[in-house]
């Protein structure tokens, strides 16, 4: 049983050396293991900033608040320590790292997170299985990290990492954007598999309700102007689907 | 890309020299044809003259000795020759005073011949350990028509060394030349690699510069027949106070010739300085040239300096492709963030990224042992500033 709590989180985006702008204006959210929370909101409301700030992205600075994983403030930890503690971020725009092969990267990553190097044969088998589940061609293992991948291929690989790293909490930042329906199903299946043992808490950031047909949320939160403006059950997504975000954009403006 | 150059002589120094370029393809074997440089000259302005240990205005005696081991497969001949051997200095003229001085002052020379149609079954290795002092040398590698060989030259030890390496790649022949500069921290090397690439010949040069106080290496390529291909790859890593300077010149003096230049460097530590000058000339009246050059530099710490200057001069409208790229910068913190966000500790993430950065150059080396050796050396330098 894991409890992931965001308390009073405020954060700035660092635009240049002496220019910054406050994006998160006091975010409170609690996710227990097994729960799926959809964070929905208009573009520019700060959803991605929330994801990046929690993961420790260098372009954002947290000015107030805490993020507790089973009571421990992960904001005191380095980026890699947060990941090893069990927080995973699937990025909206995964980075290409030329020359570092996907398999090498995954092995380093799995070794770091699990605290010991997996046996090579066992690791290969596990990786091949996970890739197959996400309909990723085996040849991708030898390619550079995200190098020359299409948008959809990058998203599949983010979920591949989710399945390999088995975190306690996963923040999925617009994992559905840019995917066609077939790819969306494949990716959603992956998320559901990762959650199947009931241990994983999911923060699913999305602009559209489409993915919620495949990944069922327990809670839906509307994010506007840097904070959660309204929370509810799955039915809130349907309201947003029919009414859009206008109501919240006006509030934020 | 095809470029139309309606005024091909715009770059001319004056009448009567065609093709003419500000990129100097001329030179001389005679040291007296070059004035003593002061350091402000275009070809010397990046070089710290004081650290040349007198090479630019030589008046001392040749007192350096080397320990040389040659390992050549059957059929390949390796000869020690004197000054009068006609094969010396035949692939290109010395382009500056130091190289001309070396040609004027050398006492011994080595000629490696890969006879016609011989496909060498293993690499020819020349391991040279300099044992101090100053020495000038000449090396000739003659790969005769239809022959194939790999030559690996390893430079270690200390001293002040200068000279030319003249390479002939005969018609339809293939040569891979790996030159490792793994000098001790106080060594100085100024050298020129001249290659003459014949019809349908294939020349691949891989320069790995990791050591020395000052290394200035100038690979120069010209063609003697159509269909010639030259690929120059380089990897350098300058640590505290090291000066690594690479100056390539590709002279597409004939039609239907191809070249690629790809040099990648890293700098780490106070006073690390790297220079890359990439000159390409596409000669008047030629057609079908395909050329591209690229230089990348990774500045890993403060206090480093990079100079990167691509020069492309085109004297014809009939070019198949010609381009260049140069970029220098720090390690991308977003790359680091991505790897670290997957639990990989910062130092390991750095190592992975830098390994990846150099990988495409290192993978040009055929020998797995040599690839591993270079990677290990790179990682050792990397560790110095962690």
XYZ file of C-alpha atoms in Angstrom:
639
model
C 0.000 0.000 0.000
C 1.507 3.272 -1.159
C 0.337 6.790 -0.528
C 1.497 9.540 -2.853
C 0.629 13.036 -1.695
C 1.162 16.383 -3.331
C 0.686 19.159 -0.798
C 0.455 22.866 -1.540
C 2.847 22.593 -4.463
C 3.934 25.819 -6.113
C 6.492 25.902 -8.919
C 8.080 28.291 -11.399
C 9.238 27.678 -14.930
C 12.754 29.051 -15.421
C 12.599 30.960 -18.680
C 16.082 32.472 -18.632
C 18.717 33.283 -16.064
C 16.709 36.116 -14.562
C 13.228 35.402 -15.826
C 10.810 32.992 -14.259
C 7.085 32.543 -14.122
C 4.882 30.861 -11.563
C 2.922 28.017 -13.126
C 1.796 25.840 -10.222
C -0.178 27.819 -7.673
C -0.864 25.380 -4.888
C -1.625 21.820 -5.976
C -3.080 19.268 -3.566
C -3.635 15.682 -4.627
C -3.478 12.260 -2.988
C -3.094 9.032 -4.940
C -3.256 5.643 -3.240
C -1.887 2.510 -4.840
C -4.260 0.968 -7.323
C -6.010 4.260 -8.006
C -6.085 6.031 -11.320
C -6.472 9.797 -11.273
C -7.106 11.586 -14.528
C -5.840 15.164 -14.602
C -7.629 17.007 -17.353
C -7.424 20.583 -18.380
C -6.975 23.129 -21.094
C -3.613 23.660 -22.792
C -1.338 25.876 -20.788
C -3.020 25.147 -17.472
C 0.170 23.682 -15.980
C -0.558 19.934 -16.217
C 2.822 19.095 -17.744
C 4.588 21.405 -15.333
C 3.106 19.399 -12.490
C 4.534 16.220 -13.999
C 7.977 17.706 -14.676
C 8.222 19.484 -11.330
C 7.515 16.276 -9.422
C 10.139 14.405 -11.468
C 12.748 17.129 -10.951
C 13.115 18.602 -14.429
C 15.922 21.217 -14.453
C 13.760 23.908 -16.114
C 11.340 24.038 -13.188
C 11.828 25.072 -9.620
C 9.546 24.186 -6.762
C 9.034 27.197 -4.499
C 6.656 25.765 -1.914
C 4.978 22.567 -0.819
C 5.945 18.932 -0.601
C 5.535 15.685 -2.459
C 5.349 12.719 -0.118
C 5.823 9.116 -1.072
C 4.751 7.082 1.958
C 5.574 10.052 4.114
C 9.011 10.788 2.659
C 9.397 14.132 0.901
C 10.851 13.174 -2.474
C 11.655 16.816 -3.236
C 14.680 16.312 -0.980
C 15.910 13.624 -3.374
C 17.918 13.923 -6.592
C 16.161 13.167 -9.890
C 17.558 9.634 -10.083
C 16.814 8.997 -6.405
C 13.171 9.907 -6.966
C 12.993 7.345 -9.746
C 14.628 4.711 -7.568
C 12.188 5.538 -4.781
C 9.410 4.496 -7.157
C 8.201 7.574 -9.044
C 7.989 7.249 -12.810
C 7.269 9.919 -15.398
C 6.197 9.000 -18.932
C 7.044 12.101 -20.869
C 4.979 13.853 -23.444
C 8.058 14.455 -25.560
C 10.614 11.751 -24.783
C 14.178 12.841 -25.456
C 16.404 11.316 -28.128
C 19.789 10.264 -26.756
C 21.958 9.350 -29.743
C 24.391 6.480 -29.517
C 22.960 5.001 -26.305
C 21.178 1.808 -27.302
C 17.698 1.218 -25.966
C 18.674 -2.169 -24.492
C 21.782 -0.753 -22.823
C 19.786 2.125 -21.408
C 17.014 -0.142 -20.120
C 19.493 -2.505 -18.541
C 21.263 0.366 -16.768
C 17.939 1.719 -15.673
C 16.546 -1.604 -14.439
C 19.824 -2.283 -12.620
C 19.664 1.085 -10.878
C 16.007 0.823 -9.888
C 16.122 -2.795 -8.735
C 19.431 -2.307 -6.976
C 21.129 -5.233 -8.721
C 21.967 -6.164 -12.281
C 19.471 -8.639 -13.706
C 20.929 -11.773 -15.265
C 21.471 -11.074 -18.931
C 19.408 -13.971 -20.235
C 16.560 -13.259 -17.856
C 16.646 -9.571 -18.707
C 16.575 -10.249 -22.465
C 13.609 -12.529 -22.048
C 11.754 -10.013 -19.928
C 12.510 -7.191 -22.350
C 11.462 -9.204 -25.382
C 8.210 -10.138 -23.672
C 7.444 -6.548 -22.740
C 8.277 -5.332 -26.246
C 6.030 -7.957 -27.763
C 3.170 -6.868 -25.522
C 3.490 -3.352 -26.867
C 3.892 -4.494 -30.492
C 7.416 -3.062 -30.649
C 9.694 -4.638 -33.237
C 12.678 -6.388 -31.553
C 15.092 -4.386 -33.728
C 14.323 -1.292 -31.646
C 16.372 -2.682 -28.757
C 19.558 -2.038 -30.735
C 18.627 1.494 -31.773
C 19.617 4.657 -29.938
C 17.232 5.832 -27.210
C 14.227 7.292 -29.066
C 16.554 8.061 -31.963
C 14.500 8.614 -35.087
C 11.421 7.103 -33.456
C 8.001 8.348 -34.521
C 5.809 10.023 -31.906
C 3.852 6.819 -31.406
C 7.000 4.695 -31.102
C 8.326 7.015 -28.433
C 5.099 6.705 -26.418
C 5.195 2.906 -26.630
C 8.734 2.973 -25.329
C 7.714 5.140 -22.398
C 5.165 2.502 -21.429
C 7.773 -0.197 -22.047
C 9.914 1.509 -19.414
C 6.922 1.718 -17.093
C 6.427 -2.029 -17.396
C 10.110 -2.811 -16.904
C 10.700 -0.455 -13.974
C 7.552 -1.317 -12.006
C 7.265 1.960 -10.056
C 4.928 2.699 -7.187
C 3.509 5.810 -8.828
C 3.383 6.613 -12.533
C 2.765 10.075 -13.929
C 1.719 9.738 -17.536
C 1.964 13.072 -19.309
C -0.291 13.083 -22.371
C 0.762 9.573 -23.257
C -2.293 9.464 -25.522
C -1.456 12.523 -27.616
C -0.526 11.830 -31.197
C -1.620 8.196 -31.111
C -4.049 6.601 -33.536
C -6.737 4.358 -32.076
C -4.765 1.128 -32.576
C -1.693 2.544 -30.871
C -3.862 4.018 -28.127
C -5.274 0.552 -27.379
C -1.787 -0.986 -27.285
C -0.508 1.715 -24.937
C -3.615 1.553 -22.740
C -3.251 -2.230 -22.449
C 0.288 -1.648 -21.266
C -0.854 0.802 -18.592
C -3.558 -1.607 -17.431
C -1.016 -4.464 -17.288
C 1.315 -2.332 -15.176
C -1.572 -1.734 -12.801
C -2.908 -5.283 -12.805
C -1.298 -6.343 -9.530
C -3.064 -3.443 -7.830
C 0.070 -1.760 -6.516
C 0.524 1.050 -8.977
C -0.986 4.481 -8.525
C -1.484 6.366 -11.775
C -1.701 10.066 -12.498
C -2.980 10.208 -16.050
C -2.574 13.670 -17.540
C -4.616 14.170 -20.655
C -6.341 16.796 -22.702
C -8.878 14.407 -24.224
C -11.339 11.928 -22.769
C -10.609 9.330 -25.467
C -7.984 7.399 -23.461
C -10.418 7.147 -20.520
C -12.432 4.623 -22.552
C -9.444 2.275 -22.243
C -7.876 3.295 -18.969
C -10.694 3.726 -16.476
C -10.135 6.509 -13.966
C -11.323 6.316 -10.372
C -11.109 10.087 -10.031
C -11.124 12.954 -12.490
C -9.623 16.342 -11.671
C -9.895 19.476 -13.714
C -6.654 21.416 -13.759
C -6.869 25.122 -14.495
C -4.557 28.043 -13.853
C -2.004 26.030 -11.926
C -4.264 24.236 -9.493
C -6.983 21.638 -9.281
C -10.227 23.505 -9.928
C -12.683 20.671 -9.512
C -12.609 16.992 -8.608
C -15.097 14.211 -9.140
C -15.648 10.693 -10.322
C -15.528 9.330 -13.881
C -18.753 11.199 -14.658
C -16.824 14.489 -14.544
C -14.989 13.387 -17.675
C -18.298 13.059 -19.475
C -19.271 16.564 -18.449
C -15.977 17.863 -19.800
C -16.475 15.869 -22.992
C -19.792 17.613 -23.671
C -19.089 21.065 -22.230
C -15.395 21.548 -22.800
C -13.096 23.591 -20.606
C -14.605 27.044 -21.219
C -15.968 27.364 -17.742
C -12.532 26.765 -16.247
C -10.617 28.900 -18.689
C -12.781 31.891 -17.710
C -12.149 31.243 -14.049
C -8.430 31.137 -14.687
C -8.294 34.234 -16.861
C 22.640 20.361 -53.388
C 23.784 22.002 -56.574
C 25.289 25.417 -56.301
C 25.583 27.714 -59.214
C 28.666 29.804 -58.974
C 28.526 32.378 -61.699
C 31.708 34.051 -60.638
C 34.070 31.211 -59.932
C 37.086 33.481 -59.746
C 35.721 35.777 -57.087
C 38.061 34.235 -54.533
C 41.122 34.697 -56.685
C 44.386 35.981 -55.254
C 45.134 37.461 -58.638
C 45.347 36.574 -62.295
C 47.140 33.569 -63.635
C 46.463 31.076 -60.835
C 43.525 28.871 -61.698
C 42.020 27.320 -59.703
C 42.822 29.671 -56.953
C 41.752 29.618 -53.405
C 42.502 31.284 -50.151
C 42.799 27.737 -48.870
C 46.389 27.019 -49.611
C 46.952 23.808 -51.504
C 50.484 24.887 -52.284
C 53.536 24.112 -50.271
C 57.198 23.319 -50.438
C 59.737 20.785 -49.319
C 62.173 23.582 -48.618
C 62.023 25.106 -45.171
C 63.438 28.369 -46.519
C 60.302 28.914 -48.593
C 58.408 29.634 -45.368
C 59.158 32.632 -43.191
C 59.407 31.977 -39.474
C 55.824 32.279 -38.208
C 54.942 34.649 -35.393
C 51.579 33.185 -34.537
C 49.401 35.832 -36.131
C 49.374 34.090 -39.520
C 46.085 32.484 -40.537
C 47.515 28.949 -40.335
C 49.140 29.541 -36.943
C 46.721 31.822 -35.168
C 45.157 29.055 -33.076
C 48.439 27.370 -32.135
C 50.239 28.340 -28.917
C 53.639 28.993 -30.512
C 55.551 28.979 -27.237
C 54.534 25.431 -26.586
C 55.934 24.242 -29.946
C 59.299 23.897 -28.144
C 61.107 25.677 -30.941
C 59.747 23.621 -33.859
C 58.645 26.720 -35.782
C 62.164 28.200 -35.737
C 64.300 25.137 -35.435
C 68.020 25.497 -34.849
C 68.784 22.601 -32.567
C 70.019 19.124 -33.287
C 68.058 15.968 -33.812
C 68.529 14.146 -30.530
C 65.355 12.130 -30.123
C 65.121 8.387 -30.294
C 62.139 6.113 -30.634
C 61.420 2.539 -29.820
C 59.539 1.216 -32.846
C 57.836 -2.131 -33.270
C 56.386 -3.101 -36.623
C 54.077 -6.031 -37.080
C 53.167 -6.655 -40.690
C 51.346 -9.581 -42.266
C 53.046 -11.695 -44.897
C 53.559 -10.027 -48.247
C 53.734 -6.523 -46.833
C 57.208 -4.999 -46.905
C 58.552 -2.540 -44.390
C 61.843 -0.827 -45.251
C 64.079 1.661 -43.515
C 65.400 4.081 -46.086
C 67.634 7.141 -46.292
C 66.968 10.686 -47.435
C 67.484 9.919 -51.106
C 64.635 7.443 -51.479
C 62.414 8.673 -54.288
C 59.200 7.541 -52.697
C 59.427 10.013 -49.857
C 57.362 13.164 -49.818
C 55.382 12.242 -52.908
C 51.776 12.456 -51.730
C 51.715 16.136 -50.871
C 53.925 19.100 -50.122
C 54.581 20.379 -46.613
C 52.083 23.165 -46.006
C 53.893 25.000 -43.276
C 57.358 25.694 -41.978
C 57.369 23.039 -39.286
C 56.487 20.262 -41.706
C 59.014 21.585 -44.250
C 61.619 21.717 -41.478
C 60.935 18.082 -40.692
C 61.362 17.182 -44.361
C 64.613 19.153 -44.550
C 66.042 17.628 -41.395
C 64.926 14.011 -41.159
C 67.561 11.301 -41.097
C 65.620 8.122 -41.476
C 62.354 7.121 -43.049
C 60.097 4.125 -43.230
C 58.334 2.822 -46.325
C 55.489 0.347 -46.005
C 54.382 -1.312 -49.237
C 51.263 -3.380 -49.722
C 51.880 -4.948 -53.135
C 49.364 -5.035 -55.940
C 46.233 -7.107 -55.250
C 47.393 -8.230 -51.817
C 44.576 -8.360 -49.332
C 46.324 -8.145 -45.970
C 44.746 -10.648 -43.613
C 45.518 -8.637 -40.515
C 46.309 -5.054 -39.635
C 49.777 -3.643 -40.102
C 50.793 -2.248 -36.728
C 53.400 0.383 -36.143
C 53.902 1.071 -32.459
C 56.129 3.975 -31.753
C 57.236 4.985 -28.298
C 59.130 8.258 -28.267
C 61.967 8.320 -25.735
C 62.402 12.068 -25.382
C 64.367 14.651 -27.371
C 63.416 16.045 -30.752
C 63.121 13.961 -33.920
C 61.805 14.352 -37.447
C 60.503 11.497 -39.479
C 58.930 10.495 -42.749
C 56.641 7.558 -43.290
C 55.286 6.332 -46.596
C 52.420 3.899 -46.950
C 52.026 2.659 -50.484
C 48.942 0.568 -51.068
C 49.262 -0.579 -54.636
C 46.351 -1.095 -57.050
C 43.623 -3.487 -55.938
C 45.331 -4.162 -52.606
C 43.535 -3.861 -49.265
C 45.026 -3.084 -45.880
C 44.520 -1.589 -42.472
C 47.390 0.287 -40.849
C 47.315 1.135 -37.165
C 49.891 3.620 -35.955
C 50.205 4.063 -32.237
C 52.158 7.004 -30.829
C 53.128 6.939 -27.170
C 55.923 8.236 -24.964
C 57.350 11.713 -24.793
C 59.403 14.130 -26.850
C 59.007 16.613 -29.667
C 58.086 14.976 -32.961
C 57.303 16.284 -36.399
C 57.020 14.903 -39.891
C 54.918 13.747 -42.778
C 53.037 10.601 -43.492
C 52.565 10.099 -47.218
C 49.850 7.723 -48.248
C 49.247 6.382 -51.740
C 46.017 4.504 -52.252
C 46.327 2.925 -55.701
C 43.624 2.305 -58.254
C 40.791 0.261 -56.776
C 42.746 -0.162 -53.528
C 41.403 0.233 -50.002
C 43.197 1.545 -46.967
C 42.040 2.160 -43.447
C 44.556 4.190 -41.497
C 44.166 4.499 -37.753
C 46.460 6.979 -36.069
C 46.476 7.046 -32.285
C 48.029 9.988 -30.479
C 48.388 8.706 -26.954
C 51.423 10.721 -25.986
C 52.490 11.486 -22.457
C 51.219 14.800 -21.120
C 54.339 16.766 -22.048
C 54.850 15.572 -25.650
C 54.584 17.803 -28.719
C 53.628 16.567 -32.155
C 53.170 18.514 -35.365
C 52.491 16.349 -38.364
C 50.863 16.210 -41.742
C 49.133 13.222 -43.308
C 49.051 13.468 -47.087
C 46.884 11.063 -49.023
C 46.687 10.633 -52.767
C 43.581 8.705 -53.656
C 43.551 7.035 -57.082
C 40.683 6.073 -59.362
C 38.013 4.089 -57.516
C 40.222 3.892 -54.437
C 38.882 4.037 -50.928
C 40.727 5.791 -48.129
C 39.511 5.854 -44.573
C 41.442 7.769 -41.930
C 40.632 7.534 -38.240
C 42.556 9.925 -36.031
C 42.310 9.440 -32.275
C 44.015 12.164 -30.250
C 43.978 11.792 -26.495
C 47.463 12.648 -25.288
C 50.223 15.210 -25.585
C 50.672 18.766 -24.433
C 50.260 19.995 -27.997
C 49.183 17.946 -30.988
C 48.702 19.603 -34.353
C 47.776 17.166 -37.075
C 46.854 18.056 -40.635
C 45.281 15.362 -42.803
C 45.231 16.391 -46.475
C 43.654 14.557 -49.368
C 43.901 14.940 -53.145
C 42.730 12.651 -55.916
C 44.532 11.186 -58.909
C 41.485 9.574 -60.523
C 37.716 9.717 -60.670
C 35.670 7.636 -58.285
C 38.064 8.167 -55.400
C 36.552 8.195 -51.914
C 38.108 9.657 -48.782
C 36.617 9.522 -45.314
C 38.325 11.325 -42.460
C 37.111 10.568 -38.978
C 38.472 12.002 -35.793
C 38.028 11.702 -32.052
C 39.837 13.952 -29.632
C 39.595 14.576 -25.940
C 41.566 17.464 -24.483
C 42.066 17.437 -20.736
C 43.670 20.051 -18.444
C 45.876 22.365 -20.486
C 45.999 20.136 -23.571
C 45.948 21.631 -27.058
C 44.538 19.383 -29.786
C 44.440 20.877 -33.253
C 43.225 19.073 -36.376
C 43.338 20.748 -39.749
C 41.925 18.784 -42.644
C 42.007 19.735 -46.293
C 40.130 17.861 -48.963
C 41.025 19.000 -52.437
C 38.396 17.798 -54.895
C 40.688 18.506 -57.789
C 39.033 15.917 -60.052
C 35.446 15.092 -61.005
C 33.321 12.423 -59.383
C 35.212 12.271 -56.144
C 33.673 11.864 -52.729
C 34.687 12.904 -49.234
C 33.334 12.811 -45.730
C 34.908 14.502 -42.734
C 33.520 13.845 -39.277
C 35.486 14.961 -36.210
C 34.123 14.816 -32.707
C 35.780 16.148 -29.614
C 35.360 16.567 -25.905
C 37.056 19.031 -23.580
C 37.388 18.787 -19.864
C 39.466 20.852 -17.480
C 41.116 24.223 -17.198
C 42.879 25.360 -20.371
C 41.739 22.474 -22.568
C 41.731 23.845 -26.111
C 40.711 22.166 -29.323
C 40.875 23.461 -32.850
C 39.254 21.982 -35.895
C 39.779 23.541 -39.290
C 37.955 21.761 -42.099
C 38.901 22.999 -45.543
C 37.217 21.657 -48.646
C 37.953 22.854 -52.151
C 35.833 21.816 -55.097
C 38.000 22.609 -58.053
C 37.207 24.531 -61.203
C 35.880 22.439 -64.045
C 35.048 19.495 -61.849
C 31.637 17.890 -61.656
C 29.893 15.344 -59.509
C 31.711 16.106 -56.267
C 30.030 14.763 -53.174
C 31.384 16.243 -49.966
C 30.253 16.752 -46.401
C 32.056 17.739 -43.249
C 30.972 17.828 -39.676
C 32.533 18.852 -36.394
C 31.047 18.509 -32.930
C 32.517 19.533 -29.596
C 31.362 18.757 -26.126
C 32.570 21.151 -23.421
C 32.329 19.215 -20.194
C 33.670 21.795 -17.768
C 34.324 25.520 -17.489
C 37.656 26.887 -18.637
C 37.750 25.134 -22.003
C 38.050 26.712 -25.434
C 36.836 25.434 -28.789
C 37.653 26.782 -32.230
C 35.797 25.177 -35.094
C 36.114 26.577 -38.595
C 34.674 24.874 -41.661
C 35.752 26.397 -44.972
C 34.103 25.348 -48.196
C 35.180 26.837 -51.497
C 33.405 25.879 -54.668
C 34.719 26.814 -58.092
C 32.194 24.970 -60.212
C 28.446 24.876 -60.676
C 28.323 21.121 -61.155
C 28.385 19.855 -57.592
C 26.477 16.801 -56.501
C 26.579 17.662 -52.822
C 28.556 19.926 -50.549
C 27.801 20.834 -47.001
C 29.207 21.373 -43.598
C 28.064 21.539 -40.015
C 29.711 22.566 -36.795
C 28.314 22.676 -33.301
C 29.876 23.045 -29.890
C 28.194 23.036 -26.547
C 27.750 21.554 -23.158
C 26.292 18.233 -22.207
C 22.554 18.505 -22.729
C 20.911 18.666 -19.303
C 17.687 17.354 -20.808
C 19.499 14.192 -21.936
C 20.851 13.842 -18.424
C 17.421 14.437 -16.933
C 15.856 11.767 -19.116
C 18.350 9.078 -18.133
C 18.297 10.097 -14.481
C 14.500 10.103 -14.422
C 14.853 6.361 -15.070
C 16.906 5.895 -11.952
C 20.350 6.009 -13.563
C 22.784 7.885 -11.277
C 24.180 11.158 -12.640
C 27.732 9.947 -13.254
C 26.640 6.832 -15.058
C 24.184 8.872 -17.130
C 27.012 11.208 -18.118
C 29.187 8.269 -19.085
C 26.427 6.701 -21.165
C 25.775 9.940 -23.034
C 29.440 10.588 -23.786
C 29.973 6.973 -24.851
C 27.015 7.424 -27.162
C 28.354 10.703 -28.464
C 31.639 9.128 -29.571
C 30.149 5.804 -30.626
C 29.688 6.516 -34.328
C 33.351 7.508 -34.642
C 34.641 4.587 -32.554
C 32.509 2.154 -34.532
C 34.505 3.112 -37.639
C 37.362 1.107 -36.126
C 37.161 -2.516 -37.231
C 39.081 -4.103 -34.375
C 36.903 -4.750 -31.310
C 39.983 -4.692 -29.040
C 41.009 -1.302 -30.352
C 37.460 0.029 -30.024
C 37.396 -1.095 -26.396
C 40.862 0.378 -25.797
C 39.793 3.790 -27.096
C 36.548 3.736 -25.133
C 38.452 2.865 -21.973
C 40.878 5.740 -22.497
C 37.990 8.126 -23.082
C 36.290 6.997 -19.883
C 39.488 7.394 -17.940
C 39.771 11.002 -19.099
C 36.140 11.504 -18.278
C 36.671 10.257 -14.746
C 39.359 12.883 -14.149
C 36.737 15.592 -13.639
C 33.912 13.730 -12.027
